[in-house]
Amino acid sequence: MKKIRFLLIAFLISAGAGLYAADASVTFVSGKVEVQRGTKWVPLQKGDTLAKSDTISTGFQSEAKIKLMDSVLYLGPVTRITLEELATKGNTDNVNVYLKTGAARSQVKHVDNKRVNYQVHTAVAVASCRGTDWIIDSNNVISCLEGIVAVSAYTPPSNDNDEASEDSDEKDGKDKSKDGEEETDSDDEDGDGDSEEAASLSSDDGILLTANYTLQVSDDGVVSAPVNTVVKNANSIITSVTTAATQGVVNPAVTGTPENPVVKPPVTEQTGTVIVTLELN
Amino acid sequence: MKKTKKTFIALTLLFSFSFPSFALSWSGVIDNTTKFTENHDFSEPGLEQSNGVYLSLRTPLSKKGSLVFDAEALYKYNLKCAFKTNTSSFKNIVDCDLFRLSGLWKLGNGTLNFNAGRFFVNDSNGIVYNQISDGLLLSYTARKIDLKFYAGYTGLLNRMNVSMTENALVSEENDNFYRLCPQYIPVSIDFSYKSLFNKHTLGIQGEAFFPLSEKLTQKTYGSLYLKGPVANFGSYDASFTLGVVKFEKIMLDAKADFNYFVSNGMITAGLEYLSSASDSMLAFTSITSRTVTNDSLFAGGIIPKVAYMYAKGKLYASVTGKGIIAMSDNNTKFHGIDASGTVVINVFSDLQISGILDAFIGFYEAKNASNYAATLKAALQF
């Protein structure tokens, strides 16, 4: 009996040591930045700590920078996120952020002997990346600034009992399928010099998005082909005012035939969830 | 009479009951285009003025929004003035340039897209058929492949609003409001594999245009295209198109562009070859009218191109320079330089102003074909 009790205590101690909650800290605040505590919104200041389930909101012309373990999350104006997961298990950091609205930029650093699973939700996509600097917004547009991001459609977890997700009803309504959401450590299929950074990514994780490229996930879970960020900017400027008949047609003005009409990508409903998964070794 | 009335009422009720449970959105665009033109010695100034109004509506027909109907109608006028001869022409244009039922469904690991009605159709390499068209488009998009099938009819389109190469077979002198386009049945199939070496796209496309008029000729095109990124600093886009007219003579178009990305901009270098008329080949012509160059004498040859494009915030600007090397009857000559510059500014999210300068400077026998144009455009969306 004593032996069993000893083993049980030893097991609990070891399990407790292996999985513990980690904190996040606010390192920069500009303008109105608040955290939801219960039903109240409390202003955030530099140095404040955040924990799992906290919802953070920025106002107009406001910004914030949050240190999430070894990663840094920049929040743009009019942005709301929820820290759904913030824990360390063994030598793996798990960060799961739900982006409800606005835009967030994530910078994830390589840390020796450490693995990081980093997730950001909207409703329809999943992206996995490693040692990467990227921006995601609530229109499901993901722009990679450095490293590699793998993006695919998002399927919510089947045991969806996360109390932090106040918008789970929104997610449930989506018919989503995700190919290769699972983290894999298979070899890089890239073959163009990114193999070191993409060591834990393969095309099975989704469409690989390299630096200076942008893509969008539609509400139907369709991941668009990556477009160079400059080309995408040019398209969005040129096609900001256009007729309905020319919406959705590839803009030739930035593909070498400026004599053709300029057009605009199709207007999509701007709701949804994107998950970005990062792995750090 | 009673039966007609009943049918009308029934249709009206059916139509009105099919929409109200879903959101109906509408929008519109008012645009202005003012173009000043000049000839080689600046002795024939001209003015082209166009104003248009576009009204569109869109309504989902299913709760999930996977089935959508959208339509757009337009009115615009084109005024052309030649000051030297003191002549002008004024044409009204009315058109329905969008009338589409579209659907999107998950199918396996991809999505099936269905479009039926009148809508803009473009081929993958942008060379042969890029215009509004009546027909049915089925496309399947998955992560690694794209498959498209299109079949349609061009004979009901308004040639005053849809620029097809063979519109020129009919005199446009008396055109007003709505005139029908040449009658073709376009059929195309396009397959592309998007994961060649993981990030590159290799595609093959076949397009056939069956004429329904004796004035027209059957044309068939086959294209092979390859595009993708070059590391993180560039991209390339190459295509080869072989056209066959009546299964007798062939025509060729081969083009390649390389893009190098710089801060907020892109430098492009490219080369395009279009076959010219000879014993064995025809001058390359597409179905949709395509302005490869402002050289009115150009009928095949090589066009090297350099371009720079800048895009940041609300400003887009580009400059393009093309050399025109004409090749005909085994004779290769440098014809001239085609240059253009474009600036687009989004003053507000719904107001855009743009300016375009075009110049073709011809040499040798093309000297008199030189022409210059300055265009000012404005568009307001509501």
XYZ file of C-alpha atoms in Angstrom:
663
model
C 0.000 0.000 0.000
C 2.859 2.351 0.919
C 4.550 1.480 -2.305
C 1.485 2.389 -4.328
C 1.122 5.689 -2.471
C 4.783 6.468 -3.056
C 4.486 5.705 -6.740
C 1.358 7.845 -7.020
C 3.030 10.796 -5.321
C 6.149 10.381 -7.441
C 4.012 10.284 -10.569
C 2.100 13.424 -9.598
C 5.316 15.283 -8.819
C 6.911 14.289 -12.089
C 3.777 15.152 -14.070
C 3.529 18.477 -12.336
C 7.142 19.268 -13.109
C 6.677 18.371 -16.763
C 3.727 20.636 -17.443
C 3.415 24.094 -15.982
C 1.729 27.292 -16.956
C 3.934 29.997 -18.322
C 3.309 33.718 -18.160
C 3.442 36.388 -20.749
C 4.517 39.934 -20.093
C 3.661 43.234 -21.678
C 6.814 44.942 -22.920
C 5.350 47.920 -24.766
C 2.059 49.793 -24.683
C 0.898 52.699 -26.775
C -2.585 54.161 -26.515
C -5.485 52.175 -25.117
C -4.570 48.563 -24.353
C -6.756 46.531 -22.015
C -7.145 43.027 -20.649
C -10.455 41.444 -19.791
C -10.640 40.248 -16.208
C -14.031 38.768 -15.498
C -16.509 41.204 -16.963
C -14.247 44.238 -16.587
C -11.647 45.664 -18.899
C -8.485 46.659 -17.053
C -5.862 48.946 -18.651
C -2.537 47.259 -19.311
C 0.830 48.817 -18.658
C 4.379 47.897 -19.471
C 5.555 45.114 -17.185
C 2.110 43.648 -16.537
C 1.880 39.893 -16.729
C -0.707 37.952 -18.660
C -1.892 34.414 -18.243
C -3.774 31.755 -20.109
C -7.350 32.743 -21.021
C -6.637 36.466 -20.901
C -8.256 38.501 -23.650
C -6.322 41.575 -24.744
C -7.737 44.423 -26.758
C -6.174 47.459 -28.387
C -8.029 50.632 -29.338
C -7.685 53.012 -32.246
C -4.122 54.209 -32.827
C -2.971 51.822 -30.119
C -0.308 49.132 -30.132
C 1.142 46.596 -27.767
C 4.047 44.212 -27.619
C 3.753 41.015 -25.594
C 6.547 38.621 -24.769
C 5.204 35.099 -24.937
C 7.982 32.998 -23.497
C 10.693 33.302 -26.143
C 8.418 34.759 -28.779
C 7.198 38.299 -29.296
C 3.675 39.203 -30.356
C 2.949 42.685 -31.705
C -0.678 43.803 -31.662
C -1.796 46.467 -34.094
C -4.630 48.969 -33.625
C -8.178 47.678 -33.046
C -7.032 44.158 -32.368
C -8.404 41.583 -29.971
C -6.712 38.335 -29.047
C -7.172 35.602 -26.482
C -4.258 33.641 -25.041
C -5.821 30.216 -25.304
C -2.708 28.259 -24.455
C 0.428 29.326 -22.670
C 2.308 26.427 -21.161
C 5.586 24.604 -21.133
C 5.638 20.852 -21.245
C 9.040 19.312 -20.948
C 11.189 21.200 -23.392
C 8.240 22.256 -25.537
C 6.602 25.676 -25.321
C 2.963 25.741 -26.327
C 1.467 29.062 -27.340
C -2.027 29.293 -28.752
C -3.465 32.694 -29.620
C -6.946 33.371 -30.942
C -7.073 36.427 -33.165
C -10.631 37.693 -33.200
C -10.045 40.942 -35.031
C -7.243 43.197 -36.176
C -3.711 42.176 -37.009
C -0.904 40.568 -35.070
C 2.738 40.136 -35.933
C 4.678 37.273 -34.407
C 8.416 36.904 -34.099
C 9.620 33.540 -32.913
C 13.217 32.983 -31.970
C 15.214 29.813 -32.178
C 16.090 28.508 -28.765
C 18.520 25.657 -28.443
C 17.076 22.339 -27.313
C 13.611 23.793 -27.201
C 10.578 23.195 -29.324
C 7.761 25.711 -29.693
C 4.241 25.056 -30.875
C 2.773 28.445 -31.670
C -0.821 28.814 -32.798
C -3.000 31.722 -33.853
C -6.707 31.209 -34.601
C -9.278 32.763 -36.834
C -11.934 30.377 -38.233
C -10.675 28.756 -41.335
C -6.953 28.171 -41.549
C -3.877 26.723 -39.983
C -0.318 27.818 -40.507
C 2.833 26.236 -39.187
C 6.137 27.958 -39.074
C 9.537 27.855 -37.527
C 11.896 30.630 -36.535
C 9.628 32.992 -38.347
C 8.474 36.585 -38.413
C 5.022 36.954 -39.884
C 1.832 38.967 -39.752
C -1.659 37.590 -39.610
C -4.887 39.556 -39.635
C -8.525 38.751 -39.121
C -9.093 38.765 -42.887
C -7.028 35.572 -42.839
C -4.203 37.245 -44.731
C -0.817 35.910 -43.712
C 2.364 37.703 -44.743
C 5.709 36.086 -44.046
C 8.551 38.495 -43.324
C 11.235 35.993 -42.450
C 11.599 32.230 -42.397
C 8.843 29.899 -43.524
C 5.168 29.561 -42.632
C 3.063 26.599 -43.673
C -0.581 27.529 -44.079
C -3.589 25.283 -44.449
C -7.257 25.234 -43.574
C -8.082 25.007 -39.886
C -10.183 22.402 -38.152
C -11.064 23.224 -34.562
C -10.034 20.666 -31.960
C -12.653 17.951 -31.545
C -12.626 18.369 -27.747
C -13.576 21.975 -28.044
C -14.004 22.823 -24.370
C -11.796 25.841 -24.276
C -13.402 28.321 -21.983
C -11.379 31.163 -23.420
C -12.964 30.911 -26.775
C -15.999 33.071 -26.451
C -16.718 32.756 -30.122
C -16.790 29.024 -30.374
C -20.253 29.192 -31.850
C -18.800 31.089 -34.783
C -16.220 28.428 -35.346
C -18.636 25.560 -35.057
C -20.647 26.870 -37.936
C -17.767 26.554 -40.362
C -17.288 23.561 -42.523
C -13.580 23.236 -42.480
C -11.071 20.668 -43.466
C -7.406 20.883 -42.837
C -4.805 18.931 -44.628
C -1.782 18.106 -42.619
C -2.526 20.129 -39.567
C -0.538 17.678 -37.530
C 2.969 18.706 -36.734
C 5.373 16.630 -38.667
C 9.098 16.414 -38.619
C 9.432 15.074 -42.079
C 12.168 16.251 -44.374
C 11.988 19.424 -46.343
C 10.747 19.058 -49.875
C 11.590 22.564 -50.698
C 14.826 22.077 -52.452
C 15.635 25.728 -52.810
C 17.850 26.475 -49.926
C 15.279 26.788 -47.194
C 15.755 23.280 -45.977
C 17.432 24.231 -42.748
C 14.652 26.503 -41.616
C 11.982 24.183 -42.864
C 13.463 21.095 -41.324
C 10.292 20.367 -39.432
C 7.945 21.448 -42.176
C 6.860 19.741 -45.309
C 4.199 20.534 -47.859
C 1.967 18.187 -45.873
C 1.767 20.966 -43.281
C 0.104 23.199 -45.847
C 1.267 25.641 -48.459
C 4.749 26.823 -47.599
C 4.953 30.573 -47.420
C 8.440 32.010 -47.645
C 9.704 35.458 -46.750
C 8.182 38.356 -48.723
C 5.178 36.286 -49.755
C 1.535 36.632 -48.745
C -1.522 34.437 -49.025
C -5.108 34.413 -47.897
C -7.366 31.679 -46.598
C -10.966 32.019 -47.655
C -13.870 31.331 -45.352
C -14.346 28.102 -47.216
C -10.887 27.015 -46.136
C -9.321 27.488 -49.538
C -5.713 28.589 -49.234
C -4.732 30.869 -52.083
C -1.466 30.556 -53.954
C 1.321 32.635 -52.388
C 1.798 36.038 -53.984
C 4.796 38.255 -53.499
C 3.956 40.911 -50.942
C 4.924 43.725 -53.324
C 2.692 42.290 -56.044
C -0.122 41.888 -53.555
C 0.268 45.498 -52.417
C 0.230 46.671 -56.024
C -2.888 44.652 -56.736
C -4.704 45.929 -53.704
C -3.875 49.558 -54.558
C -4.815 49.306 -58.214
C -7.969 47.331 -57.650
C -9.331 49.167 -54.643
C -11.948 50.792 -56.882
C -13.294 48.562 -59.594
C -16.465 47.251 -61.136
C -18.115 44.005 -60.084
C -17.507 42.389 -63.463
C -13.761 42.667 -63.126
C -13.525 41.513 -59.536
C -11.685 38.280 -59.036
C -9.713 38.466 -62.238
C -5.949 38.328 -62.031
C -4.573 41.810 -62.299
C -2.347 41.907 -65.358
C -0.934 45.304 -64.502
C 1.602 43.649 -62.280
C 2.137 40.610 -64.416
C 3.425 42.318 -67.494
C 0.421 43.293 -69.566
C -0.636 46.718 -68.371
C -2.922 47.242 -71.342
C -5.468 44.861 -69.871
C -8.077 45.973 -67.385
C -7.202 46.192 -63.767
C -9.294 44.209 -61.411
C -9.855 43.347 -57.828
C -9.806 40.105 -55.915
C -13.201 38.812 -54.858
C -14.701 40.393 -51.788
C -14.912 37.851 -49.013
C -16.685 37.890 -45.723
C -14.156 38.947 -43.164
C -14.806 36.493 -40.430
C -12.963 33.384 -39.467
C -10.083 31.855 -37.635
C -6.546 31.207 -38.657
C -4.192 29.075 -36.671
C -0.484 29.505 -37.002
C 1.655 26.746 -35.624
C 5.340 27.323 -34.965
C 7.946 24.836 -34.083
C 11.199 25.816 -32.508
C 14.045 23.549 -31.670
C -53.572 37.061 -71.960
C -54.771 35.765 -68.600
C -52.236 32.977 -68.758
C -49.428 35.422 -69.476
C -50.509 37.578 -66.563
C -50.609 34.592 -64.217
C -47.205 33.428 -65.375
C -45.787 36.904 -64.853
C -47.222 37.131 -61.329
C -45.986 33.638 -60.488
C -42.495 34.433 -61.724
C -42.446 37.726 -59.839
C -43.504 36.001 -56.635
C -40.991 33.222 -57.123
C -38.227 35.740 -57.726
C -39.181 37.906 -54.774
C -39.517 34.931 -52.408
C -36.212 33.408 -53.418
C -34.125 36.416 -52.310
C -35.502 38.052 -49.208
C -34.187 35.606 -46.619
C -30.623 36.386 -47.647
C -28.696 39.621 -47.781
C -28.898 41.612 -50.952
C -26.006 43.986 -51.422
C -25.491 46.497 -54.153
C -22.753 48.869 -55.189
C -21.692 51.035 -58.053
C -18.828 52.797 -59.759
C -18.715 56.099 -61.631
C -15.641 56.579 -63.761
C -14.064 59.160 -65.991
C -11.387 58.697 -68.639
C -9.883 61.635 -70.491
C -7.218 60.880 -73.074
C -5.216 63.364 -75.109
C -3.503 61.970 -78.194
C -0.939 63.254 -80.630
C 0.643 61.945 -83.803
C 4.338 61.755 -84.726
C 4.853 65.495 -85.356
C 2.259 66.779 -82.896
C 0.112 68.101 -85.709
C -3.054 66.085 -85.074
C -4.206 66.554 -81.511
C -7.118 64.443 -80.409
C -9.299 63.945 -77.377
C -11.099 60.848 -76.194
C -13.559 61.303 -73.375
C -15.485 58.555 -71.668
C -17.747 58.514 -68.632
C -19.529 55.517 -67.273
C -21.785 54.372 -64.484
C -21.845 50.759 -63.283
C -24.491 49.355 -60.935
C -24.169 45.909 -59.434
C -26.049 43.687 -57.033
C -25.116 40.508 -55.269
C -27.185 38.084 -53.267
C -26.382 34.737 -51.743
C -28.956 32.087 -52.608
C -28.117 29.710 -49.807
C -27.682 30.249 -46.104
C -24.028 29.267 -46.141
C -23.436 31.577 -49.059
C -22.045 28.832 -51.241
C -24.452 29.753 -54.031
C -24.382 33.383 -55.116
C -26.027 35.424 -57.820
C -24.491 38.675 -58.984
C -25.143 41.037 -61.838
C -23.929 44.353 -63.146
C -25.260 46.767 -65.752
C -23.481 49.733 -67.216
C -23.961 52.806 -69.304
C -21.091 54.785 -70.737
C -20.342 57.014 -73.637
C -17.250 57.475 -75.757
C -16.550 60.813 -77.364
C -13.713 61.136 -79.859
C -12.611 64.496 -81.213
C -10.007 65.171 -83.892
C -9.172 68.859 -83.674
C -7.288 69.157 -86.937
C -10.174 67.934 -89.052
C -12.718 69.323 -86.637
C -14.586 66.028 -86.550
C -16.005 64.024 -83.683
C -17.946 60.890 -82.936
C -20.199 60.106 -80.008
C -21.255 56.616 -79.027
C -23.471 55.337 -76.260
C -22.841 51.946 -74.762
C -25.204 49.920 -72.607
C -24.313 46.468 -71.433
C -24.863 43.827 -68.842
C -21.270 42.824 -68.146
C -22.044 40.467 -65.282
C -24.936 38.061 -64.841
C -23.650 35.087 -62.974
C -24.746 32.258 -60.789
C -21.756 30.899 -58.918
C -21.264 28.132 -56.413
C -18.432 26.823 -54.313
C -18.406 23.414 -52.671
C -15.898 21.263 -50.874
C -14.987 18.201 -52.851
C -12.419 15.844 -51.454
C -9.345 17.825 -50.505
C -10.257 20.736 -52.725
C -13.101 22.947 -53.823
C -15.370 22.773 -56.810
C -16.287 26.122 -58.282
C -19.197 26.545 -60.633
C -19.965 29.690 -62.645
C -22.752 30.020 -65.167
C -23.912 33.056 -67.090
C -22.002 36.127 -68.208
C -18.738 36.858 -66.447
C -15.068 37.605 -67.051
C -13.045 34.651 -68.269
C -9.276 34.631 -68.450
C -6.870 31.977 -69.585
C -3.941 31.073 -67.419
C -1.217 32.794 -69.401
C -3.319 35.811 -70.351
C -2.629 35.592 -74.060
C -5.573 34.208 -76.022
C -8.948 34.712 -74.350
C -9.395 37.301 -71.593
C -12.784 38.952 -71.743
C -16.382 38.933 -70.654
C -18.046 35.805 -72.008
C -21.326 33.895 -71.791
C -20.907 30.314 -70.700
C -20.210 27.737 -68.053
C -16.993 27.460 -66.070
C -16.235 24.489 -63.866
C -13.046 24.533 -61.874
C -11.568 22.280 -59.254
C -8.885 23.671 -56.984
C -6.845 21.588 -54.622
C -3.563 22.281 -52.940
C -1.493 20.740 -55.694
C -3.662 20.940 -58.788
C -6.031 23.233 -60.621
C -8.404 21.949 -63.284
C -10.680 24.219 -65.333
C -13.209 23.606 -68.060
C -15.008 26.358 -69.907
C -17.552 26.337 -72.725
C -19.429 29.386 -73.918
C -20.723 31.574 -76.691
C -19.548 35.023 -77.775
C -22.324 35.983 -80.192
C -24.502 37.780 -77.635
C -21.778 40.026 -76.243
C -21.674 43.739 -76.941
C -18.688 44.381 -79.181
C -18.688 48.026 -78.129
C -17.748 46.871 -74.655
C -15.893 43.614 -75.379
C -12.800 43.990 -77.479
C -12.378 40.943 -79.707
C -9.798 40.858 -82.482
C -12.374 40.064 -85.138
C -14.680 42.899 -84.158
C -12.686 44.727 -86.816
C -14.283 42.573 -89.521
C -17.404 44.678 -89.106
C -17.487 48.413 -89.659
C -17.911 50.209 -86.353
C -19.156 53.385 -87.971
C -22.805 52.964 -87.069
C -22.261 51.273 -83.755
C -24.368 52.607 -80.936
C -25.681 51.193 -77.655
C -25.376 47.447 -78.378
C -23.818 45.559 -81.303
C -23.149 41.844 -81.305
C -19.683 40.304 -81.221
C -18.357 37.691 -83.677
C -20.016 34.333 -83.066
C -17.628 31.813 -81.614
C -18.103 28.834 -79.342
C -15.036 28.856 -77.102
C -14.122 25.605 -75.378
C -11.090 25.387 -73.136
C -9.519 23.031 -70.667
C -6.664 23.909 -68.385
C -4.699 21.736 -66.011
C -1.914 22.940 -63.751
C 0.239 21.189 -61.208
C 1.223 23.668 -58.513
C 3.748 21.671 -56.546
C 6.471 21.104 -59.073
C 9.638 21.186 -56.967
C 7.218 22.152 -54.210
C 6.515 25.758 -55.259
C 6.475 25.924 -59.032
C 3.459 25.648 -61.317
C 3.462 23.735 -64.568
C 0.343 24.006 -66.663
C -1.078 22.910 -69.959
C -4.023 24.534 -71.632
C -6.013 23.783 -74.757
C -8.464 26.256 -76.288
C -10.637 25.820 -79.366
C -12.841 28.487 -80.955
C -15.522 27.164 -83.292
C -16.991 29.805 -85.594
C -20.698 30.061 -86.309
C -20.236 32.448 -89.199
C -18.547 31.973 -92.557
C -16.551 35.157 -92.092
C -14.754 33.639 -89.133
C -12.134 30.912 -89.010
C -11.622 28.112 -86.562
C -8.685 28.650 -84.238
C -7.112 26.225 -81.842
C -4.451 27.041 -79.284
C -2.279 24.906 -77.069
C -0.220 26.444 -74.281
C 2.397 25.270 -71.887
C 3.279 27.530 -68.986
C 5.647 27.464 -66.076
C 5.872 29.935 -63.230
C 7.156 30.148 -59.719
C 9.457 31.872 -57.270
C 13.199 32.266 -57.588
C 14.475 31.901 -54.032
C 13.087 34.758 -51.952
C 14.114 37.574 -54.217
C 12.311 36.964 -57.468
C 9.882 35.086 -59.613
C 9.543 33.974 -63.196
C 6.687 33.367 -65.595
C 7.123 31.683 -68.964
C 4.674 30.423 -71.546
C 4.685 28.949 -75.012
C 1.541 29.081 -77.119
C 1.025 27.376 -80.445
C -2.001 28.393 -82.484
C -3.486 26.604 -85.471
C -5.851 28.278 -87.927
C -8.202 25.888 -89.734
C -5.641 23.150 -89.012
C -3.576 24.566 -91.863
C -1.220 27.242 -90.646
C 0.397 27.760 -87.320
C 1.265 30.788 -85.230
C 3.461 31.096 -82.171
C 3.763 33.196 -79.062
C 6.572 32.602 -76.574
C 7.210 34.840 -73.617
C 9.253 34.860 -70.459
C 9.390 37.389 -67.620
C 11.726 37.518 -64.683
C 10.824 39.642 -61.678
C 13.297 40.845 -59.096
C 11.831 42.184 -55.883
C 13.291 45.279 -54.310
C 12.052 47.278 -51.363
C 8.378 48.048 -52.062
C 9.002 47.450 -55.739
C 9.692 45.009 -58.494
C 11.999 45.123 -61.509
C 10.916 43.062 -64.477
C 12.884 41.960 -67.495
C 11.102 40.030 -70.192
C 11.088 38.922 -73.776
C 8.182 38.005 -76.015
C 8.223 36.542 -79.487
C 5.164 36.654 -81.727
C 5.284 34.944 -85.088
C 4.875 37.068 -88.189
C 3.332 36.182 -91.524
C 5.538 34.025 -93.712
C 5.203 31.001 -95.979
C 4.804 28.585 -93.123
C 3.382 30.735 -90.353
C 0.786 33.369 -89.627
C 1.109 36.510 -87.586
C 0.041 35.574 -84.081
C -3.452 36.760 -83.267
C -5.458 36.157 -80.150
C -9.230 35.971 -79.797
C -9.430 38.849 -77.347
C -7.868 41.978 -78.757
C -4.482 42.423 -77.148
C -2.365 45.557 -77.363
C 1.144 44.175 -77.274
C 2.568 47.501 -78.382
C 1.387 50.912 -79.565
C 3.275 50.372 -82.825
C 0.440 50.211 -85.348
C 2.724 48.590 -87.922
C 3.834 45.748 -85.684
C 2.811 42.360 -87.027
C 5.152 39.918 -85.397
C 8.652 39.996 -83.992
C 10.517 40.214 -80.734
C 9.714 42.552 -77.870
C 12.291 42.851 -75.104
C 10.918 44.612 -72.056
C 12.138 46.208 -68.839
C 9.819 47.570 -66.202
C 9.858 48.918 -62.687
C 6.878 48.881 -60.401
C 6.505 50.542 -57.004
C 3.661 49.994 -54.575
C 3.346 51.323 -51.071
C 0.476 52.621 -49.021
C -1.915 54.371 -51.390
C 0.516 54.845 -54.258
C 1.227 52.610 -57.204
C 3.636 53.670 -59.945
C 5.192 51.856 -62.854
C 7.352 52.588 -65.869
C 7.730 50.192 -68.767
C 10.011 50.306 -71.775
C 9.754 47.945 -74.731
C 11.958 47.603 -77.759
C 10.095 46.664 -80.912
C 12.046 44.387 -83.240
C 9.864 43.590 -86.216
C 10.432 40.346 -88.111
C 8.719 39.834 -91.404
C 9.688 38.157 -94.685
C 13.024 37.106 -93.230
C 13.788 40.731 -92.535
C 14.556 41.814 -88.986
C 14.399 45.509 -88.174
C 14.388 47.628 -85.084
C 11.088 49.444 -85.297
C 11.052 51.635 -82.253
C 10.579 52.061 -78.539
C 7.326 51.818 -76.678
C 7.340 53.508 -73.285
C 4.656 54.029 -70.694
C 4.364 55.367 -67.182
C 1.463 54.931 -64.767
C 0.669 56.491 -61.416
C -2.311 55.372 -59.356
C -3.303 57.102 -56.130
C -6.073 55.957 -53.854
C -7.173 59.302 -52.498
C -9.729 57.557 -50.315
C -10.724 53.928 -50.108
C -13.473 54.618 -52.634
C -11.823 57.241 -54.835
C -8.973 56.461 -57.173
C -7.143 58.796 -59.531
C -4.611 57.637 -62.083
C -2.502 59.117 -64.815
C -0.910 57.289 -67.727
C 1.643 58.496 -70.268
C 2.195 56.416 -73.407
C 4.666 57.017 -76.188
C 5.680 55.000 -79.200
C 8.759 56.450 -80.843
C 9.230 54.822 -84.216
C 12.408 54.668 -86.248
C 13.079 54.295 -89.969
C 9.860 53.539 -91.857
C 7.927 53.433 -88.573
C 8.809 57.047 -87.851
C 5.433 58.300 -88.966
C 3.708 55.740 -86.790
C 5.002 57.439 -83.655
C 2.225 58.437 -81.299
C 1.828 59.909 -77.857
C -0.986 59.865 -75.337
C -1.730 61.208 -71.886
C -4.645 59.727 -69.969
C -6.295 60.864 -66.776
C -8.669 58.502 -65.014
C -10.825 58.805 -61.940
C -13.154 56.242 -60.415
C -15.525 56.584 -57.493
C -17.074 53.561 -55.843
C -20.285 53.749 -53.851
